[in-house]
């Protein structure tokens, strides 16, 4: 490429030293700490102290936190403080992990930043906020590494690897982020030396497992810099700097140094140090800068961005469109991880939802029951265990499903341990509020009628974690059909019991609950005692249909109806035929069936379809030759059970769909409940090299235009694109919470409780992919396979655009934050209510306790806040619970709805009146760490008409 005129001056290379250490990929956190991670921080601090010019950036805080708590000496901790104050050690973003961008919820991204910012703020105070001006409230600049190759080529060829990104239509120029797309070398140092067959600039080599080498000699170590090769090394480095400079507008060149799995060896091993070698190069190039046309300096990322900012250039604007899907090559579409390890994705989201509930429940308890007997010290530790676990799994090799099996088990174990702690805390609070004695386990997955204590009621306690009133069903497994359900006042509660889809020895009891926001109620379940019983669902089983012999032109239709929808099934095929939205009488042709993609599993034939990539050999093909049908009908709910078989005589089904349509009695607010079609799927196990999709086909004229959400936050338009290669895979996108298709009048929305890959491969179609067989092929030739069954849930909403707009945001949150159900034995009344939101255009993101009042707000986790328990005699003055972190989010983007997108006034005194009097309000960063009035975001000069950009 010809060089563009630059902004003046010689080339300045910013050498940014880093070590990319994954928190859980091939190896567990414990294994990585032992093998190399602790060694990195010990050695880096030691090496930085040897030269004032040396600098280093750290990204993921989990390893640093463990090093700080378990390894670092007092002297090393003092040195860290000094280095931070001098700007020579920098925490980039400062999250516990480097979270994934595609399959994580925005709530969980904020959580993992909050957890780690709180840790750093407790220990380093004002020196922590060094880069990105205290994310996530104001992000000044950041890097992107992997893009679609076609887009990368456009940016590269038009010198647009740097631009200003306006990520939010609502915030527009108030939230501008300078974006730097990494060049073809990514975040790595050039690996090849023209004068040696060894890799370049890796003077301490790569990590080894399970133990570091005893002699300190790591594999893949580069040639040391000597007098004989110093000039050759300098020539290689300068050539790479100039190559990179050709793609950018200014003379500042970001030169990342070191890469994934690289380590720094200890001084006492006698191995030449990375910094010692680089010092020689930096000095040599700078002494010969006239010859080379380049100067070199150690830098942090903020040093580089500050230099770019000081140029005061005018930059083009990119609108709110994201960069998905990612690809590294035309046949390497990174769209497989949207679906990998669906079970882990589901548990991670349930854990996040439980934490959300536990935080608000504990906050209310502390405020409403200040003299309660619950040990606050222990409670904070219980909550913190789940905060760390949920934060940890957001890693880009965690919730993505791209980790090895043992690392997956590590994530699951940590999540289950934290969830157990929070469940115990919530149950203990309920017992304490009601002055009850604990009797055995206070929660379980199956409810039985034999308590052995006739004087104590059997109960289900249901907590609504949302800030508005809900009407919904909760499901309880019981051992008998003959059941009655009562509320805390003894009134009969509508319920329906029917045979279980999961077990032949139990029944599913659906209880209709109506609960105020941030409140809980108690429901007693008793064997039939002559009073009103729960409705008993009746079953009708239809003959299994052979799809290979069915004439689909003939119809034998029957309807399933509630107040909002009529769903029609065809007995000739046992498949769904159509759905009618009853308010407008609009009917949409609607069919669903499972298909499978045959994917490449042979590395000799190209990239395989593994945890990362989706590599289909061709279009998906139908797999079910026969469909069975059972309809379970009752006064409150109709459940349609469809079973998909490989042939007409198969004993076991491969796939199943359970569709539930609810009917709400008079006197209940059933708008959301009535307007959702709940579907639960059972898929797997599958044959090798197969990936399954549930394809929904309609007669909507969608032109293959799909909409999916970014992180449960804002919607993105996904037009179908034809590519020369790999068109199917490159038209898959993540559905974190929401996806929809629409025509001019009607919209079909899908709401999910875990991330999936979705696509529209045909007009009027949307398909959700299920990857059940995982093949992990890491850089270390590690391979393992799983083949499991998954049971995800998706809610469907069909209707006009106006109707679906009013429903989908609140319905998505209702699915994400379903009521917390606890089982046990409790005497006396049990009902607590707090203030609820009347307006549903905004959502209470967080209601959490704060920290010491004289410090910036952090979640309680400092040593002075979560201190050692001494018989739970908490020290006076340590933790101050008078501050509450309240996050509120508007649910609608500007222009999304003529009414709901309007600004909303929030009366905080009224909102929080159930907790006490509001004495003062401060607007903080989203992590709670900084007063927004102290933040000074950079103002970038931008082009006047961003819409005319060639790649917008």
PDB file of N, CA, C and O in Angstrom, residues 1 4 142-145 147-148 151-164 178-185 243-249 304-305 315-316 323 951:
ATOM      1  N   UNK A   1       0.829  -1.191   0.000  1.00  0.00           N
ATOM      2  CA  UNK A   1       0.000   0.000   0.000  1.00  0.00           C
ATOM      3  C   UNK A   1       0.866   1.245   0.000  1.00  0.00           C
ATOM      4  O   UNK A   1       1.884   1.310   0.689  1.00  0.00           O
ATOM      5  N   UNK A   4      -0.023   7.052   3.088  1.00  0.00           N
ATOM      6  CA  UNK A   4      -0.763   8.309   3.111  1.00  0.00           C
ATOM      7  C   UNK A   4       0.078   9.371   3.804  1.00  0.00           C
ATOM      8  O   UNK A   4       0.930   9.058   4.640  1.00  0.00           O
ATOM      9  N   UNK A 142     -10.267   2.006  22.882  1.00  0.00           N
ATOM     10  CA  UNK A 142     -10.022   0.588  23.092  1.00  0.00           C
ATOM     11  C   UNK A 142      -9.606  -0.080  21.786  1.00  0.00           C
ATOM     12  O   UNK A 142      -9.669   0.516  20.709  1.00  0.00           O
ATOM     13  N   UNK A 143      -9.165  -1.334  21.906  1.00  0.00           N
ATOM     14  CA  UNK A 143      -8.656  -2.095  20.775  1.00  0.00           C
ATOM     15  C   UNK A 143      -9.648  -3.175  20.357  1.00  0.00           C
ATOM     16  O   UNK A 143     -10.352  -3.743  21.183  1.00  0.00           O
ATOM     17  N   UNK A 144      -9.667  -3.473  19.067  1.00  0.00           N
ATOM     18  CA  UNK A 144     -10.381  -4.620  18.527  1.00  0.00           C
ATOM     19  C   UNK A 144      -9.357  -5.493  17.821  1.00  0.00           C
ATOM     20  O   UNK A 144      -8.509  -4.995  17.070  1.00  0.00           O
ATOM     21  N   UNK A 145      -9.443  -6.811  18.053  1.00  0.00           N
ATOM     22  CA  UNK A 145      -8.429  -7.711  17.494  1.00  0.00           C
ATOM     23  C   UNK A 145      -8.930  -8.500  16.298  1.00  0.00           C
ATOM     24  O   UNK A 145      -8.312  -8.523  15.244  1.00  0.00           O
ATOM     25  N   UNK A 147     -11.805  -9.393  13.413  1.00  0.00           N
ATOM     26  CA  UNK A 147     -12.959  -8.921  12.656  1.00  0.00           C
ATOM     27  C   UNK A 147     -13.244  -9.896  11.522  1.00  0.00           C
ATOM     28  O   UNK A 147     -12.449 -10.791  11.223  1.00  0.00           O
ATOM     29  N   UNK A 148     -14.366  -9.675  10.853  1.00  0.00           N
ATOM     30  CA  UNK A 148     -14.636 -10.402   9.626  1.00  0.00           C
ATOM     31  C   UNK A 148     -13.569 -10.025   8.593  1.00  0.00           C
ATOM     32  O   UNK A 148     -13.215  -8.841   8.451  1.00  0.00           O
ATOM     33  N   UNK A 151     -14.450  -7.170   6.118  1.00  0.00           N
ATOM     34  CA  UNK A 151     -14.444  -5.848   6.735  1.00  0.00           C
ATOM     35  C   UNK A 151     -13.023  -5.402   7.036  1.00  0.00           C
ATOM     36  O   UNK A 151     -12.673  -4.228   6.827  1.00  0.00           O
ATOM     37  N   UNK A 152     -12.184  -6.320   7.503  1.00  0.00           N
ATOM     38  CA  UNK A 152     -10.787  -5.972   7.778  1.00  0.00           C
ATOM     39  C   UNK A 152     -10.089  -5.462   6.527  1.00  0.00           C
ATOM     40  O   UNK A 152      -9.325  -4.489   6.573  1.00  0.00           O
ATOM     41  N   UNK A 153     -10.365  -6.103   5.400  1.00  0.00           N
ATOM     42  CA  UNK A 153      -9.740  -5.688   4.145  1.00  0.00           C
ATOM     43  C   UNK A 153     -10.176  -4.275   3.764  1.00  0.00           C
ATOM     44  O   UNK A 153      -9.375  -3.454   3.314  1.00  0.00           O
ATOM     45  N   UNK A 154     -11.464  -3.982   3.958  1.00  0.00           N
ATOM     46  CA  UNK A 154     -11.963  -2.637   3.647  1.00  0.00           C
ATOM     47  C   UNK A 154     -11.290  -1.602   4.540  1.00  0.00           C
ATOM     48  O   UNK A 154     -10.815  -0.561   4.073  1.00  0.00           O
ATOM     49  N   UNK A 155     -11.235  -1.876   5.834  1.00  0.00           N
ATOM     50  CA  UNK A 155     -10.625  -0.921   6.758  1.00  0.00           C
ATOM     51  C   UNK A 155      -9.151  -0.731   6.453  1.00  0.00           C
ATOM     52  O   UNK A 155      -8.628   0.390   6.497  1.00  0.00           O
ATOM     53  N   UNK A 156      -8.481  -1.826   6.142  1.00  0.00           N
ATOM     54  CA  UNK A 156      -7.049  -1.764   5.861  1.00  0.00           C
ATOM     55  C   UNK A 156      -6.765  -0.969   4.593  1.00  0.00           C
ATOM     56  O   UNK A 156      -5.890  -0.112   4.550  1.00  0.00           O
ATOM     57  N   UNK A 157      -7.543  -1.243   3.558  1.00  0.00           N
ATOM     58  CA  UNK A 157      -7.274  -0.623   2.255  1.00  0.00           C
ATOM     59  C   UNK A 157      -7.693   0.841   2.206  1.00  0.00           C
ATOM     60  O   UNK A 157      -7.256   1.582   1.324  1.00  0.00           O
ATOM     61  N   UNK A 158      -8.543   1.253   3.136  1.00  0.00           N
ATOM     62  CA  UNK A 158      -8.992   2.650   3.152  1.00  0.00           C
ATOM     63  C   UNK A 158      -8.432   3.423   4.343  1.00  0.00           C
ATOM     64  O   UNK A 158      -8.886   4.527   4.626  1.00  0.00           O
ATOM     65  N   UNK A 159      -7.455   2.845   5.036  1.00  0.00           N
ATOM     66  CA  UNK A 159      -6.809   3.489   6.169  1.00  0.00           C
ATOM     67  C   UNK A 159      -7.819   3.894   7.242  1.00  0.00           C
ATOM     68  O   UNK A 159      -7.769   4.981   7.793  1.00  0.00           O
ATOM     69  N   UNK A 160      -8.736   2.981   7.534  1.00  0.00           N
ATOM     70  CA  UNK A 160      -9.768   3.272   8.531  1.00  0.00           C
ATOM     71  C   UNK A 160      -9.711   2.286   9.695  1.00  0.00           C
ATOM     72  O   UNK A 160     -10.732   1.927  10.266  1.00  0.00           O
ATOM     73  N   UNK A 161      -8.494   1.895  10.037  1.00  0.00           N
ATOM     74  CA  UNK A 161      -8.331   1.017  11.196  1.00  0.00           C
ATOM     75  C   UNK A 161      -8.499   1.782  12.504  1.00  0.00           C
ATOM     76  O   UNK A 161      -8.524   1.181  13.577  1.00  0.00           O
ATOM     77  N   UNK A 162      -8.621   3.081  12.416  1.00  0.00           N
ATOM     78  CA  UNK A 162      -8.903   3.912  13.583  1.00  0.00           C
ATOM     79  C   UNK A 162     -10.083   4.826  13.260  1.00  0.00           C
ATOM     80  O   UNK A 162     -10.134   5.429  12.192  1.00  0.00           O
ATOM     81  N   UNK A 163     -11.004   4.908  14.192  1.00  0.00           N
ATOM     82  CA  UNK A 163     -12.209   5.707  13.979  1.00  0.00           C
ATOM     83  C   UNK A 163     -12.860   5.972  15.325  1.00  0.00           C
ATOM     84  O   UNK A 163     -12.458   5.421  16.362  1.00  0.00           O
ATOM     85  N   UNK A 164     -13.882   6.799  15.317  1.00  0.00           N
ATOM     86  CA  UNK A 164     -14.664   7.071  16.516  1.00  0.00           C
ATOM     87  C   UNK A 164     -15.977   6.301  16.401  1.00  0.00           C
ATOM     88  O   UNK A 164     -16.705   6.456  15.419  1.00  0.00           O
ATOM     89  N   UNK A 178     -12.942   6.154  20.873  1.00  0.00           N
ATOM     90  CA  UNK A 178     -11.925   6.022  19.841  1.00  0.00           C
ATOM     91  C   UNK A 178     -11.542   4.551  19.734  1.00  0.00           C
ATOM     92  O   UNK A 178     -11.211   3.899  20.730  1.00  0.00           O
ATOM     93  N   UNK A 179     -11.600   4.010  18.523  1.00  0.00           N
ATOM     94  CA  UNK A 179     -11.420   2.579  18.307  1.00  0.00           C
ATOM     95  C   UNK A 179     -10.209   2.324  17.424  1.00  0.00           C
ATOM     96  O   UNK A 179     -10.077   2.918  16.359  1.00  0.00           O
ATOM     97  N   UNK A 180      -9.363   1.432  17.890  1.00  0.00           N
ATOM     98  CA  UNK A 180      -8.150   1.051  17.174  1.00  0.00           C
ATOM     99  C   UNK A 180      -8.257  -0.427  16.816  1.00  0.00           C
ATOM    100  O   UNK A 180      -8.291  -1.280  17.705  1.00  0.00           O
ATOM    101  N   UNK A 181      -8.353  -0.724  15.524  1.00  0.00           N
ATOM    102  CA  UNK A 181      -8.392  -2.111  15.069  1.00  0.00           C
ATOM    103  C   UNK A 181      -6.957  -2.591  14.885  1.00  0.00           C
ATOM    104  O   UNK A 181      -6.172  -1.973  14.159  1.00  0.00           O
ATOM    105  N   UNK A 182      -6.616  -3.668  15.541  1.00  0.00           N
ATOM    106  CA  UNK A 182      -5.253  -4.174  15.452  1.00  0.00           C
ATOM    107  C   UNK A 182      -4.947  -4.618  14.022  1.00  0.00           C
ATOM    108  O   UNK A 182      -5.818  -5.105  13.301  1.00  0.00           O
ATOM    109  N   UNK A 183      -3.701  -4.451  13.628  1.00  0.00           N
ATOM    110  CA  UNK A 183      -3.291  -4.846  12.293  1.00  0.00           C
ATOM    111  C   UNK A 183      -3.142  -6.364  12.208  1.00  0.00           C
ATOM    112  O   UNK A 183      -3.529  -7.090  13.123  1.00  0.00           O
ATOM    113  N   UNK A 184      -2.566  -6.839  11.118  1.00  0.00           N
ATOM    114  CA  UNK A 184      -2.533  -8.277  10.873  1.00  0.00           C
ATOM    115  C   UNK A 184      -1.708  -9.050  11.902  1.00  0.00           C
ATOM    116  O   UNK A 184      -1.855 -10.254  12.057  1.00  0.00           O
ATOM    117  N   UNK A 185      -0.844  -8.344  12.649  1.00  0.00           N
ATOM    118  CA  UNK A 185      -0.055  -9.015  13.679  1.00  0.00           C
ATOM    119  C   UNK A 185      -0.803  -9.122  15.004  1.00  0.00           C
ATOM    120  O   UNK A 185      -0.283  -9.697  15.963  1.00  0.00           O
ATOM    121  N   UNK A 243       6.183  -1.349   8.683  1.00  0.00           N
ATOM    122  CA  UNK A 243       5.095  -2.068   8.019  1.00  0.00           C
ATOM    123  C   UNK A 243       3.768  -1.748   8.691  1.00  0.00           C
ATOM    124  O   UNK A 243       2.758  -1.506   8.032  1.00  0.00           O
ATOM    125  N   UNK A 244       3.760  -1.740  10.009  1.00  0.00           N
ATOM    126  CA  UNK A 244       2.528  -1.428  10.733  1.00  0.00           C
ATOM    127  C   UNK A 244       2.137   0.030  10.550  1.00  0.00           C
ATOM    128  O   UNK A 244       0.957   0.369  10.423  1.00  0.00           O
ATOM    129  N   UNK A 245       3.125   0.912  10.531  1.00  0.00           N
ATOM    130  CA  UNK A 245       2.832   2.342  10.405  1.00  0.00           C
ATOM    131  C   UNK A 245       2.134   2.665   9.096  1.00  0.00           C
ATOM    132  O   UNK A 245       1.359   3.631   9.014  1.00  0.00           O
ATOM    133  N   UNK A 246       2.372   1.859   8.056  1.00  0.00           N
ATOM    134  CA  UNK A 246       1.790   2.136   6.734  1.00  0.00           C
ATOM    135  C   UNK A 246       0.269   2.061   6.746  1.00  0.00           C
ATOM    136  O   UNK A 246      -0.377   2.568   5.828  1.00  0.00           O
ATOM    137  N   UNK A 247      -0.306   1.434   7.759  1.00  0.00           N
ATOM    138  CA  UNK A 247      -1.756   1.234   7.784  1.00  0.00           C
ATOM    139  C   UNK A 247      -2.488   2.268   8.638  1.00  0.00           C
ATOM    140  O   UNK A 247      -3.697   2.193   8.797  1.00  0.00           O
ATOM    141  N   UNK A 248      -1.752   3.218   9.222  1.00  0.00           N
ATOM    142  CA  UNK A 248      -2.376   4.174  10.141  1.00  0.00           C
ATOM    143  C   UNK A 248      -2.020   5.611   9.748  1.00  0.00           C
ATOM    144  O   UNK A 248      -1.051   5.854   9.035  1.00  0.00           O
ATOM    145  N   UNK A 249      -2.787   6.527  10.260  1.00  0.00           N
ATOM    146  CA  UNK A 249      -2.678   7.916   9.828  1.00  0.00           C
ATOM    147  C   UNK A 249      -1.567   8.683  10.526  1.00  0.00           C
ATOM    148  O   UNK A 249      -1.076   9.671   9.989  1.00  0.00           O
ATOM    149  N   UNK A 304      -0.099   5.474  24.553  1.00  0.00           N
ATOM    150  CA  UNK A 304      -0.311   5.489  23.110  1.00  0.00           C
ATOM    151  C   UNK A 304      -1.548   6.306  22.740  1.00  0.00           C
ATOM    152  O   UNK A 304      -1.503   7.177  21.860  1.00  0.00           O
ATOM    153  N   UNK A 305      -2.661   6.043  23.426  1.00  0.00           N
ATOM    154  CA  UNK A 305      -3.890   6.760  23.088  1.00  0.00           C
ATOM    155  C   UNK A 305      -3.768   8.257  23.406  1.00  0.00           C
ATOM    156  O   UNK A 305      -4.330   9.099  22.709  1.00  0.00           O
ATOM    157  N   UNK A 315     -11.634  12.506  12.883  1.00  0.00           N
ATOM    158  CA  UNK A 315     -11.814  11.076  12.625  1.00  0.00           C
ATOM    159  C   UNK A 315     -13.218  10.799  12.095  1.00  0.00           C
ATOM    160  O   UNK A 315     -14.179  11.483  12.452  1.00  0.00           O
ATOM    161  N   UNK A 316     -13.317   9.768  11.267  1.00  0.00           N
ATOM    162  CA  UNK A 316     -14.634   9.335  10.793  1.00  0.00           C
ATOM    163  C   UNK A 316     -15.384   8.638  11.909  1.00  0.00           C
ATOM    164  O   UNK A 316     -14.791   8.111  12.856  1.00  0.00           O
ATOM    165  N   UNK A 323     -19.497  -5.555  15.094  1.00  0.00           N
ATOM    166  CA  UNK A 323     -18.559  -6.155  14.152  1.00  0.00           C
ATOM    167  C   UNK A 323     -18.767  -7.666  14.007  1.00  0.00           C
ATOM    168  O   UNK A 323     -17.897  -8.362  13.477  1.00  0.00           O
ATOM    169  N   UNK A 951     -18.130   2.546   5.001  1.00  0.00           N
ATOM    170  CA  UNK A 951     -18.388   1.222   5.563  1.00  0.00           C
ATOM    171  C   UNK A 951     -19.429   1.259   6.680  1.00  0.00           C
ATOM    172  O   UNK A 951     -19.570   0.326   7.437  1.00  0.00           O
TER     173      UNK A 951
END
